[in-house]
Short mmCIF file of C-alpha atoms and ligand atoms in Angstrom, two decimals:
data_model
loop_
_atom_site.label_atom_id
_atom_site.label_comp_id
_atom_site.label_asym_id
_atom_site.label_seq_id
_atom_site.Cartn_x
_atom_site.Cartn_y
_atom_site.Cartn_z
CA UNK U 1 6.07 -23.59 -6.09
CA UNK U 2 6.08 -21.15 -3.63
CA UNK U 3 7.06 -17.74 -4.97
CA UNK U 4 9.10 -15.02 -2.67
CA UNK U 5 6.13 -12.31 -1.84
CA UNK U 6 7.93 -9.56 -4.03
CA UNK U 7 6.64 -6.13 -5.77
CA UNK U 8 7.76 -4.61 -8.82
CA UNK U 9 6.26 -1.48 -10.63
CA UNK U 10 8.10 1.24 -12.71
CA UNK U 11 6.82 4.56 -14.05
CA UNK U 12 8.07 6.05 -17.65
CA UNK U 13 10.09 9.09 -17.36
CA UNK U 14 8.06 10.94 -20.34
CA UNK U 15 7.88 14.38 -18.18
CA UNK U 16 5.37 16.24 -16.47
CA UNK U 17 4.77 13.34 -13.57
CA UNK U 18 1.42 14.21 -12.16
CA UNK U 19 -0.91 13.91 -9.38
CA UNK U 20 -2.53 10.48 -11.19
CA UNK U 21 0.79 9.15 -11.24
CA UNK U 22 1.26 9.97 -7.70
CA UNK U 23 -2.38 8.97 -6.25
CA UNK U 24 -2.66 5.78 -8.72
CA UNK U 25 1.12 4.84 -7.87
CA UNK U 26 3.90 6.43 -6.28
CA UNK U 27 1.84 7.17 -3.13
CA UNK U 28 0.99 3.32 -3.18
CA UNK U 29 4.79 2.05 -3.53
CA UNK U 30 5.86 3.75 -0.55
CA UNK U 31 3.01 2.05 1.65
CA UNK U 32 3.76 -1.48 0.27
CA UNK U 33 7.61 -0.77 1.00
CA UNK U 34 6.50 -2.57 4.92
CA UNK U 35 5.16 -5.87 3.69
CA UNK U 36 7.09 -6.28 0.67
CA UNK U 37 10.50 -6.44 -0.44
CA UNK U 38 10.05 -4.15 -3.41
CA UNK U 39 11.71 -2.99 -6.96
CA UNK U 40 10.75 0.05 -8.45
CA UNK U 41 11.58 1.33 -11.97
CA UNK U 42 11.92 4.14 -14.27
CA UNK U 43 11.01 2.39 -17.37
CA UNK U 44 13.26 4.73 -19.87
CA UNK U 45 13.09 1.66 -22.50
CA UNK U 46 8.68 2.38 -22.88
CA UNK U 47 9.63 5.96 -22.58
CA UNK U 48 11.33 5.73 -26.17
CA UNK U 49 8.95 3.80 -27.77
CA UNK U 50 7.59 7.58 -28.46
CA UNK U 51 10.24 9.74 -29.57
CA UNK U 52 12.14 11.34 -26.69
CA UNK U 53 14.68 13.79 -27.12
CA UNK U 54 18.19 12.00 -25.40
CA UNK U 55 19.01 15.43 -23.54
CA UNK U 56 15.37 15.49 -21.83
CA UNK U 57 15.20 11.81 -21.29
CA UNK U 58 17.99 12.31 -19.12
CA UNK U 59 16.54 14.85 -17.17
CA UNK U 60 13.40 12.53 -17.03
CA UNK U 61 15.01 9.93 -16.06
CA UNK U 62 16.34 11.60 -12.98
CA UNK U 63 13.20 13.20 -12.11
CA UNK U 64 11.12 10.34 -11.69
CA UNK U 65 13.80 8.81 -9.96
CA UNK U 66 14.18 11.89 -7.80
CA UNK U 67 9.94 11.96 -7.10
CA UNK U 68 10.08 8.26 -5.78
CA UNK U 69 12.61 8.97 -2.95
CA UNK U 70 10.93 12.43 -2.45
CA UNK U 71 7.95 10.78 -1.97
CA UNK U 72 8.89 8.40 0.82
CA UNK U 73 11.12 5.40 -1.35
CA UNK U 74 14.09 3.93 0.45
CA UNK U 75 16.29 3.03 -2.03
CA UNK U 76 18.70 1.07 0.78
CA UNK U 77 15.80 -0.92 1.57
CA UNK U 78 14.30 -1.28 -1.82
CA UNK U 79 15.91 -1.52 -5.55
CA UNK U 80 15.47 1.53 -7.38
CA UNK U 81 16.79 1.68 -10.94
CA UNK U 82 16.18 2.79 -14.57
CA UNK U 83 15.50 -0.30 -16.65
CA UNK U 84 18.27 0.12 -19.53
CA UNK U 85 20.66 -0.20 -16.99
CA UNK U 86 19.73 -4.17 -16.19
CA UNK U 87 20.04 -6.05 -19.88
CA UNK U 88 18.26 -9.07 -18.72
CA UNK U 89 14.60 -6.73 -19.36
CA UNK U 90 15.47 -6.95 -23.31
CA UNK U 91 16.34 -10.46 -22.97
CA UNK U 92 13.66 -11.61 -21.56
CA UNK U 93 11.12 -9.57 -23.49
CA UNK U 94 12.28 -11.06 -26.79
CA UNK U 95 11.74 -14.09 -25.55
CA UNK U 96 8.37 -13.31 -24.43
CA UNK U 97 8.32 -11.37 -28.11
CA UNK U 98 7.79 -15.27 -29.01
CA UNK U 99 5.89 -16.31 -26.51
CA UNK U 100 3.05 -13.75 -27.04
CA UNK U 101 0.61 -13.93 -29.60
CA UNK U 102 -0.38 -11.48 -31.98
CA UNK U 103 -4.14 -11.66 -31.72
CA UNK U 104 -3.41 -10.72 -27.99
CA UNK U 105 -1.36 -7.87 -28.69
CA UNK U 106 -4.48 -6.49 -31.03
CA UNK U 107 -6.43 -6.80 -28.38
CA UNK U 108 -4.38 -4.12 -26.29
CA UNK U 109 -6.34 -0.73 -25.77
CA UNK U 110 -3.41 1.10 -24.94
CA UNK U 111 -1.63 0.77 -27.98
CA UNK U 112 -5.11 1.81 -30.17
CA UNK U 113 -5.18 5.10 -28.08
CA UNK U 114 -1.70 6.07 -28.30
CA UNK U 115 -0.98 5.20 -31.90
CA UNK U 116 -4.32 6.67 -32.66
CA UNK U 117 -5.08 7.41 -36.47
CA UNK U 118 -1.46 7.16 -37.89
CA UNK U 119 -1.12 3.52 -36.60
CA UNK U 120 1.12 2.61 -39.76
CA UNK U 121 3.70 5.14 -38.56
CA UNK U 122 3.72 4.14 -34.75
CA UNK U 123 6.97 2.29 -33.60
CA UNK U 124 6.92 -1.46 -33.39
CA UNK U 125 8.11 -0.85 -29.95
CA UNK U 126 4.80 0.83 -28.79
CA UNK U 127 2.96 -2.06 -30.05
CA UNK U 128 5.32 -4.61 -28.49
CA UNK U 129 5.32 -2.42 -25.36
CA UNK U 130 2.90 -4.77 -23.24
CA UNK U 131 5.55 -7.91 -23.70
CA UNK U 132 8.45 -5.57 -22.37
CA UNK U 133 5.96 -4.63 -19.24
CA UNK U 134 5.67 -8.47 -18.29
CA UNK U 135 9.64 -9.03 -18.76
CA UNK U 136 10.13 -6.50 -16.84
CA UNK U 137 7.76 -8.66 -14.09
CA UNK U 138 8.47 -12.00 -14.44
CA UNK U 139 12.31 -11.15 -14.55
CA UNK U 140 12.08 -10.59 -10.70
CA UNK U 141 9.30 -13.35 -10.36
CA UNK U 142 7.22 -10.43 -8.78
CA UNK U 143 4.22 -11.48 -7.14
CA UNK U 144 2.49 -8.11 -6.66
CA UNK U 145 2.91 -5.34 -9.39
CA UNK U 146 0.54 -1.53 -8.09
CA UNK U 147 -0.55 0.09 -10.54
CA UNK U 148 -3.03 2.48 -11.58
CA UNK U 149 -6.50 0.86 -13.51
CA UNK U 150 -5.30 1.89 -16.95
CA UNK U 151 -3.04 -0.61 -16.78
CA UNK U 152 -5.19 -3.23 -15.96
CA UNK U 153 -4.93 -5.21 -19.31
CA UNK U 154 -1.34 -4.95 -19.74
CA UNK U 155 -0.98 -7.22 -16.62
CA UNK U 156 -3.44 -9.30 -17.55
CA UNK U 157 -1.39 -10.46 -20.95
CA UNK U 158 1.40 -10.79 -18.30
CA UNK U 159 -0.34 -13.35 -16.73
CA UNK U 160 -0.85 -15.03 -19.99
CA UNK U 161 2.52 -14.78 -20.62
CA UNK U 162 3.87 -16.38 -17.54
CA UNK U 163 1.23 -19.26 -18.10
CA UNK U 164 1.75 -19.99 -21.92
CA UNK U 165 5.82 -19.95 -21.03
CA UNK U 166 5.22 -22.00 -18.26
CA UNK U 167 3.00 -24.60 -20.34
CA UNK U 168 4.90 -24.26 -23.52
CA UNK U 169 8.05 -25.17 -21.35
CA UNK U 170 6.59 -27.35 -19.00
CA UNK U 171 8.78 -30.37 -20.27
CA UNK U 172 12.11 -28.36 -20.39
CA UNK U 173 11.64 -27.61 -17.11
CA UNK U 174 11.05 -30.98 -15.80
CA UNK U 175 14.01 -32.10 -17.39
CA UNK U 176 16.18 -29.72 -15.92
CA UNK U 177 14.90 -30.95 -12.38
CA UNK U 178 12.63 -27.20 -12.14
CA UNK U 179 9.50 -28.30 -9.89
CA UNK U 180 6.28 -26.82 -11.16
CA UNK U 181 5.58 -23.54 -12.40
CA UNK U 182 8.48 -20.99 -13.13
CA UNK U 183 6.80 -17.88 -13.49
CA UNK U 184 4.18 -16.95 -10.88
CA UNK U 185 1.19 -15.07 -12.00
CA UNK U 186 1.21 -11.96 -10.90
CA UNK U 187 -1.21 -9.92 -8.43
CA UNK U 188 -2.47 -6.77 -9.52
CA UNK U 189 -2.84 -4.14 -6.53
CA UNK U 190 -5.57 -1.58 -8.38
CA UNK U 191 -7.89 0.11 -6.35
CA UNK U 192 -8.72 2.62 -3.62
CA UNK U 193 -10.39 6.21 -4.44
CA UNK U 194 -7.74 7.44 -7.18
CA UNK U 195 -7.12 3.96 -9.04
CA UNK U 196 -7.97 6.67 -12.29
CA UNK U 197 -7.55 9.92 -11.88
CA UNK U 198 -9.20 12.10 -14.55
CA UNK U 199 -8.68 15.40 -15.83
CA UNK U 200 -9.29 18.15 -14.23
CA UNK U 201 -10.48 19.34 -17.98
CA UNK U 202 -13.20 16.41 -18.69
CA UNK U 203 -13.94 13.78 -16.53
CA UNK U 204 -14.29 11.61 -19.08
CA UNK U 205 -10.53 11.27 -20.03
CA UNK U 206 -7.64 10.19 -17.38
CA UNK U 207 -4.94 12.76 -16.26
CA UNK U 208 -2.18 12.15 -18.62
CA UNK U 209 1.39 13.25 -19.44
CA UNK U 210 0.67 14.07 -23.03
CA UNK U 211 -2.30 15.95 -22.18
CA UNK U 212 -2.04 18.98 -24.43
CA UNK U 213 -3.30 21.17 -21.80
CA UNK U 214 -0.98 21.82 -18.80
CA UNK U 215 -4.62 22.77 -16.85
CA UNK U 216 -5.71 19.32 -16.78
CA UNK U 217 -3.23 17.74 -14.53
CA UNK U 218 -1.54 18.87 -11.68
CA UNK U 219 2.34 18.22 -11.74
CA UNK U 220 3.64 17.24 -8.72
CA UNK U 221 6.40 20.04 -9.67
CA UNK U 222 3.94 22.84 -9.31
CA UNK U 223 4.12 25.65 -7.16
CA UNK U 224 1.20 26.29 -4.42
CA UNK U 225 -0.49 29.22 -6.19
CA UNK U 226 -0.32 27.14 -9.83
CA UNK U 227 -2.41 23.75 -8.02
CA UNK U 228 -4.92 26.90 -6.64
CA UNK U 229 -5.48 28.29 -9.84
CA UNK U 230 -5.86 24.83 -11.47
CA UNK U 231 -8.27 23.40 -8.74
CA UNK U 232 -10.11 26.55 -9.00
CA UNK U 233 -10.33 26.11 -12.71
CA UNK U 234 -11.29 22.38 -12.65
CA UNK U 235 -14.64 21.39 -14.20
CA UNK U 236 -18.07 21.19 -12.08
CA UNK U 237 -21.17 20.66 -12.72
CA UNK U 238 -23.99 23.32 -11.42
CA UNK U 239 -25.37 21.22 -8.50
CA UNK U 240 -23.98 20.93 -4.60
CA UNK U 241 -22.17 18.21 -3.61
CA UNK U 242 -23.86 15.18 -2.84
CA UNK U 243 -24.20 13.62 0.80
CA UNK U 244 -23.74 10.05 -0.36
CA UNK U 245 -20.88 8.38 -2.64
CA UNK U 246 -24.28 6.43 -5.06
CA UNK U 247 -25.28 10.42 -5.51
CA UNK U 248 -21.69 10.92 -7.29
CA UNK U 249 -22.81 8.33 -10.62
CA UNK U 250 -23.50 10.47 -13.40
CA UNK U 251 -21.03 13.45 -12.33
CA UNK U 252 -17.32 11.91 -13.15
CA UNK U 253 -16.23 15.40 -12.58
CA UNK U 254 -17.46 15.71 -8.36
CA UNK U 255 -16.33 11.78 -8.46
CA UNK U 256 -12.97 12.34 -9.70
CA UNK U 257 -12.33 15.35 -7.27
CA UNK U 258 -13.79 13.78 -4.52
CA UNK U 259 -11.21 10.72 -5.31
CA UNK U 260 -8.47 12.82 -5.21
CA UNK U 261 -9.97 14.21 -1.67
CA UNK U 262 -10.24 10.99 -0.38
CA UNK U 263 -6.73 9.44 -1.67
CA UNK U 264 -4.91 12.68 -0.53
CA UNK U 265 -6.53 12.45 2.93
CA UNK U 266 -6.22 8.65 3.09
CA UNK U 267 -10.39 8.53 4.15
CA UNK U 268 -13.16 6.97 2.02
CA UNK U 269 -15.06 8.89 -0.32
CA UNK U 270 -17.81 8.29 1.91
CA UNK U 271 -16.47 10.62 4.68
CA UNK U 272 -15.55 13.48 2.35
CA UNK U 273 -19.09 13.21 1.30
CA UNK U 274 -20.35 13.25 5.41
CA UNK U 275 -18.30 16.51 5.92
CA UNK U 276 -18.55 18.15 2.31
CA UNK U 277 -22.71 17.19 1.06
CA UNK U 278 -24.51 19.73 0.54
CA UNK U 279 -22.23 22.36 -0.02
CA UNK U 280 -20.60 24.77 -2.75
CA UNK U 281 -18.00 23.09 -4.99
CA UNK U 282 -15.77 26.41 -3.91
CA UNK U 283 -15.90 25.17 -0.73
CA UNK U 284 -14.89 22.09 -1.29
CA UNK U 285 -12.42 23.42 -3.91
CA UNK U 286 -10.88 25.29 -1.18
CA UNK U 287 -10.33 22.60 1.09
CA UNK U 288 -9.09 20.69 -1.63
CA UNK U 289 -6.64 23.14 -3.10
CA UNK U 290 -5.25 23.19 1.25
CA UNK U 291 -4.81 19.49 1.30
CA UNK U 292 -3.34 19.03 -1.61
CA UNK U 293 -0.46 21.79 -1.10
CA UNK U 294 0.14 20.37 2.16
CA UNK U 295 0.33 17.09 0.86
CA UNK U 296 2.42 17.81 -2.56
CA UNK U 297 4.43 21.00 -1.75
CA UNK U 298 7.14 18.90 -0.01
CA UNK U 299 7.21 15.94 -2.46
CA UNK U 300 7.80 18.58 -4.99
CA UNK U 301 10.44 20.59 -3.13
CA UNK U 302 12.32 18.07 -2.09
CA UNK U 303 12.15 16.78 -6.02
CA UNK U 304 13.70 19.86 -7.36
CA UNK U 305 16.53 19.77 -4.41
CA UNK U 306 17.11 16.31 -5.45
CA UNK U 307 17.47 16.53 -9.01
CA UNK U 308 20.10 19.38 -8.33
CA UNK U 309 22.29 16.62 -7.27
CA UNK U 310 22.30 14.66 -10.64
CA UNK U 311 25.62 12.72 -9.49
CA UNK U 312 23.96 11.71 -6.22
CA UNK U 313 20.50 10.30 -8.32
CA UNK U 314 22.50 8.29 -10.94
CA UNK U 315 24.76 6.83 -8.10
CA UNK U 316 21.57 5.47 -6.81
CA UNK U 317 20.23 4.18 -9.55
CA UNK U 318 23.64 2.32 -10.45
CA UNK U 319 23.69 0.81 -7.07
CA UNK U 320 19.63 -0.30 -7.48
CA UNK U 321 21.17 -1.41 -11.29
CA UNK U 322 23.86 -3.63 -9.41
CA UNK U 323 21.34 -5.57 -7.06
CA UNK U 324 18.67 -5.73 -9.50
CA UNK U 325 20.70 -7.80 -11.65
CA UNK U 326 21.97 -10.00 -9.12
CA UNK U 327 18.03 -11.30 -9.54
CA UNK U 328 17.71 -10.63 -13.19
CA UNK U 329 21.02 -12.45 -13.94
CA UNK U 330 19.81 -15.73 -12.32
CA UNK U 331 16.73 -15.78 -13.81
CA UNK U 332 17.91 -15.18 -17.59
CA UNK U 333 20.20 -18.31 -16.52
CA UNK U 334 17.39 -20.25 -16.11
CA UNK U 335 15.15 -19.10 -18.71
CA UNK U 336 17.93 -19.95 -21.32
CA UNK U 337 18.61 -23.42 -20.11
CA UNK U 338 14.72 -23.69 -20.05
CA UNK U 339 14.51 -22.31 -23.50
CA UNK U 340 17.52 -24.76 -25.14
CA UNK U 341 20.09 -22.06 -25.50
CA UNK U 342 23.79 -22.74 -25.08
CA UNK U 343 25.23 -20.45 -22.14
N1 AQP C 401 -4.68 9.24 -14.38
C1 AQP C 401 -4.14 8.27 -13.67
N2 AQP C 401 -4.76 7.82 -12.56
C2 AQP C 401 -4.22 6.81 -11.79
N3 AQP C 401 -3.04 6.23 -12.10
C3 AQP C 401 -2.39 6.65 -13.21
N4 AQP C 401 -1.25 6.29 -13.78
C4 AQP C 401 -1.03 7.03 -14.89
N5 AQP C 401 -2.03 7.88 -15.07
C5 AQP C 401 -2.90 7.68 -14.04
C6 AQP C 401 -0.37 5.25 -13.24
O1 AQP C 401 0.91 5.79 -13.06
C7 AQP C 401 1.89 4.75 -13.24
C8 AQP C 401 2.95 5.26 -14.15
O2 AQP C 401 2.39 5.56 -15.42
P1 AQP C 401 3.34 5.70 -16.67
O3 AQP C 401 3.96 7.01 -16.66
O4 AQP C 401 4.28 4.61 -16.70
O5 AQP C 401 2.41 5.51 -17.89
P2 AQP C 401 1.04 6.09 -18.32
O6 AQP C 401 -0.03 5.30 -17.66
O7 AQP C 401 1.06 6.02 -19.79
O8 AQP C 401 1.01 7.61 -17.80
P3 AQP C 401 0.35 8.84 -18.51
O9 AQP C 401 0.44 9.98 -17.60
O10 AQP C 401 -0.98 8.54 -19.03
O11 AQP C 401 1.35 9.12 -19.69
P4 AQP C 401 1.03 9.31 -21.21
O12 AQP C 401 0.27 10.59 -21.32
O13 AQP C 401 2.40 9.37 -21.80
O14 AQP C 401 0.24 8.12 -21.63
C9 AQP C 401 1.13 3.55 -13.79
O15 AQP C 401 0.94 2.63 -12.72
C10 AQP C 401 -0.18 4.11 -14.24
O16 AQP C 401 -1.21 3.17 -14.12
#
């Protein structure tokens, strides 16, 4: 069967969006919004599989919303929504709930890292999170989902999701006159220079929300003097910059602010390197600290106008709500028929 070329991606609204989230996704939804027809979701149902407090989800909830359209979104074009708003995502993740397998779910790194040492008191929700990422996928039938590399393995189960439920329900679906496969597998779109952005801390960990230290990320709500003082502050190591991209192995630090050089600019690692090797990281820091206020002091800006407007924010996202069901709705149809359930 051949499946309508469509994207879908969604970012949680758990605060403090930052420059990973923009480089490894945000800046990537608005380029695919040309070739694609293209849904994009804050995912406040993973958000509370953490605690969140109601008030500040909210706010959250508004100011991702508020960073995708800063950031370039059209949401006349494109469906943007918040994913409690469209039912058919809990629907069809329970069903998926019994699709899945548990030996897969143990599998998932994700859940390891964030439930850490007190895994007996971490929400069935977190662990379950990985089948409520494919429903919210295969709902649309997306074909192409961007998203940064640490979610790598969470689309992989999706994939083995929409195969087992096409397999296990291969029959069902013959019978009810559905040709071939009903779920397609969907594309990941990882890559480019700032697929994982690490922190600005240790180069050995990603740039996270829940990173205790506000120094390791930059928030795309920070003001130009607070990314200069971070960038300033950001980890080196001792030795110039190399002139070559193989010279960066070894030093995840240079790498990872070379990435964001090169993702900011839109240029290959390989031509930061030709006009910064050989030189002083303050330099380069400098540089660095120029580009990214250009590039982030209006995204941010036009953020914090935006969420000033709450009632103009949730209208959008009920409108996105409204035509992102109109999909949603017809596939739950079919899933139930395919599943045996009486509508
Ligand atoms: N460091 C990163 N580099 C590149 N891409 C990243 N993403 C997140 N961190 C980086 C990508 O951003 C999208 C939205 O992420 P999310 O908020 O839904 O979830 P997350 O990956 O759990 O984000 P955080 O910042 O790491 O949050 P916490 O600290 O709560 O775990 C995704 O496409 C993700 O790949």
């Amino acid at each position: 069967m051949a499946f309508q070329q469509r994207v879908f991606s969604g970012v949680q609204p758990t605060g403090n969006l930052h420059l990973g989230n923009y480089l490894g996704a945000i800046q990537r939804f608005v380029a695919l919004q040309d070739s694609y027809d293209c849904l994009y979701c804050v995912v406040d149902m993973h958000a509370i599989t953490v605690w969140q407090d109601p008030a500040e989800l909210k706010k959250q909830i508004r100011e991702v919303t508020a960073a995708f359209i800063a950031a370039g979104i059209d949401p006349a074009k494109h469906i943007v929504f918040n994913q409690s708003q469209v039912s058919g995502h809990a629907e069809l993740a329970w069903v998926f709930n019994c699709v899945a397998r548990l030996g897969w779910l143990n599998r998932m790194t994700q859940f390891k890292e964030k439930a850490g040492k007190d895994r007996e008191n971490a929400s069935v929700g977190l662990y379950a999170y990985p089948n409520l990422m494919a429903a919210d996928i295969l709902l649309y039938r997306a074909t192409h989902v961007p998203v940064g590399e640490d979610q790598k393995q969470h689309l992989e189960l999706a994939r083995d999701i929409a195969q087992k439920f096409n397999n296990d329900f291969g029959p069902s679906m013959t019978a009810l006159g559905l040709e071939g496969t009903f779920f397609p597998q969907p594309e990941p779109l990882i890559g480019g220079p700032a697929a994982r952005v690490m922190s600005l801390r240790d180069g050995s960990k990603k740039m996270s929300k829940s990173d205790p230290s506000d120094l390791s990320r930059i928030n795309l709500t920070d003001d130009a003097d607070t990314v200069a003082s971070k960038i300033r502050k950001a980890k080196t190591d001792p030795e110039p910059l190399p002139s070559e991209a193989e010279g960066l192995k070894g030093r995840p630090e240079a790498e990872n602010l070379v990435g964001i050089y090169a993702a900011l600019a839109d240029i290959s690692k390989e031509k930061v390197l030709a006009e910064f090797g050989g030189g002083q990281f303050s330099t380069f820091k400098a540089a660095l600290v120029d580009l990214s206020v250009a590039k982030l002091g209006p995204v941010g800006s036009e953020m914090k106008r935006l969420v000033s407007e709450p009632s103009h924010i949730d209208a959008i996202l009920r409108d996105g709500a409204a035509r992102a069901r109109v999909i949603a709705d017809e596939t739950m149809r079919q899933v139930k028929d395919i599943v045996g359930f009486v509508r």
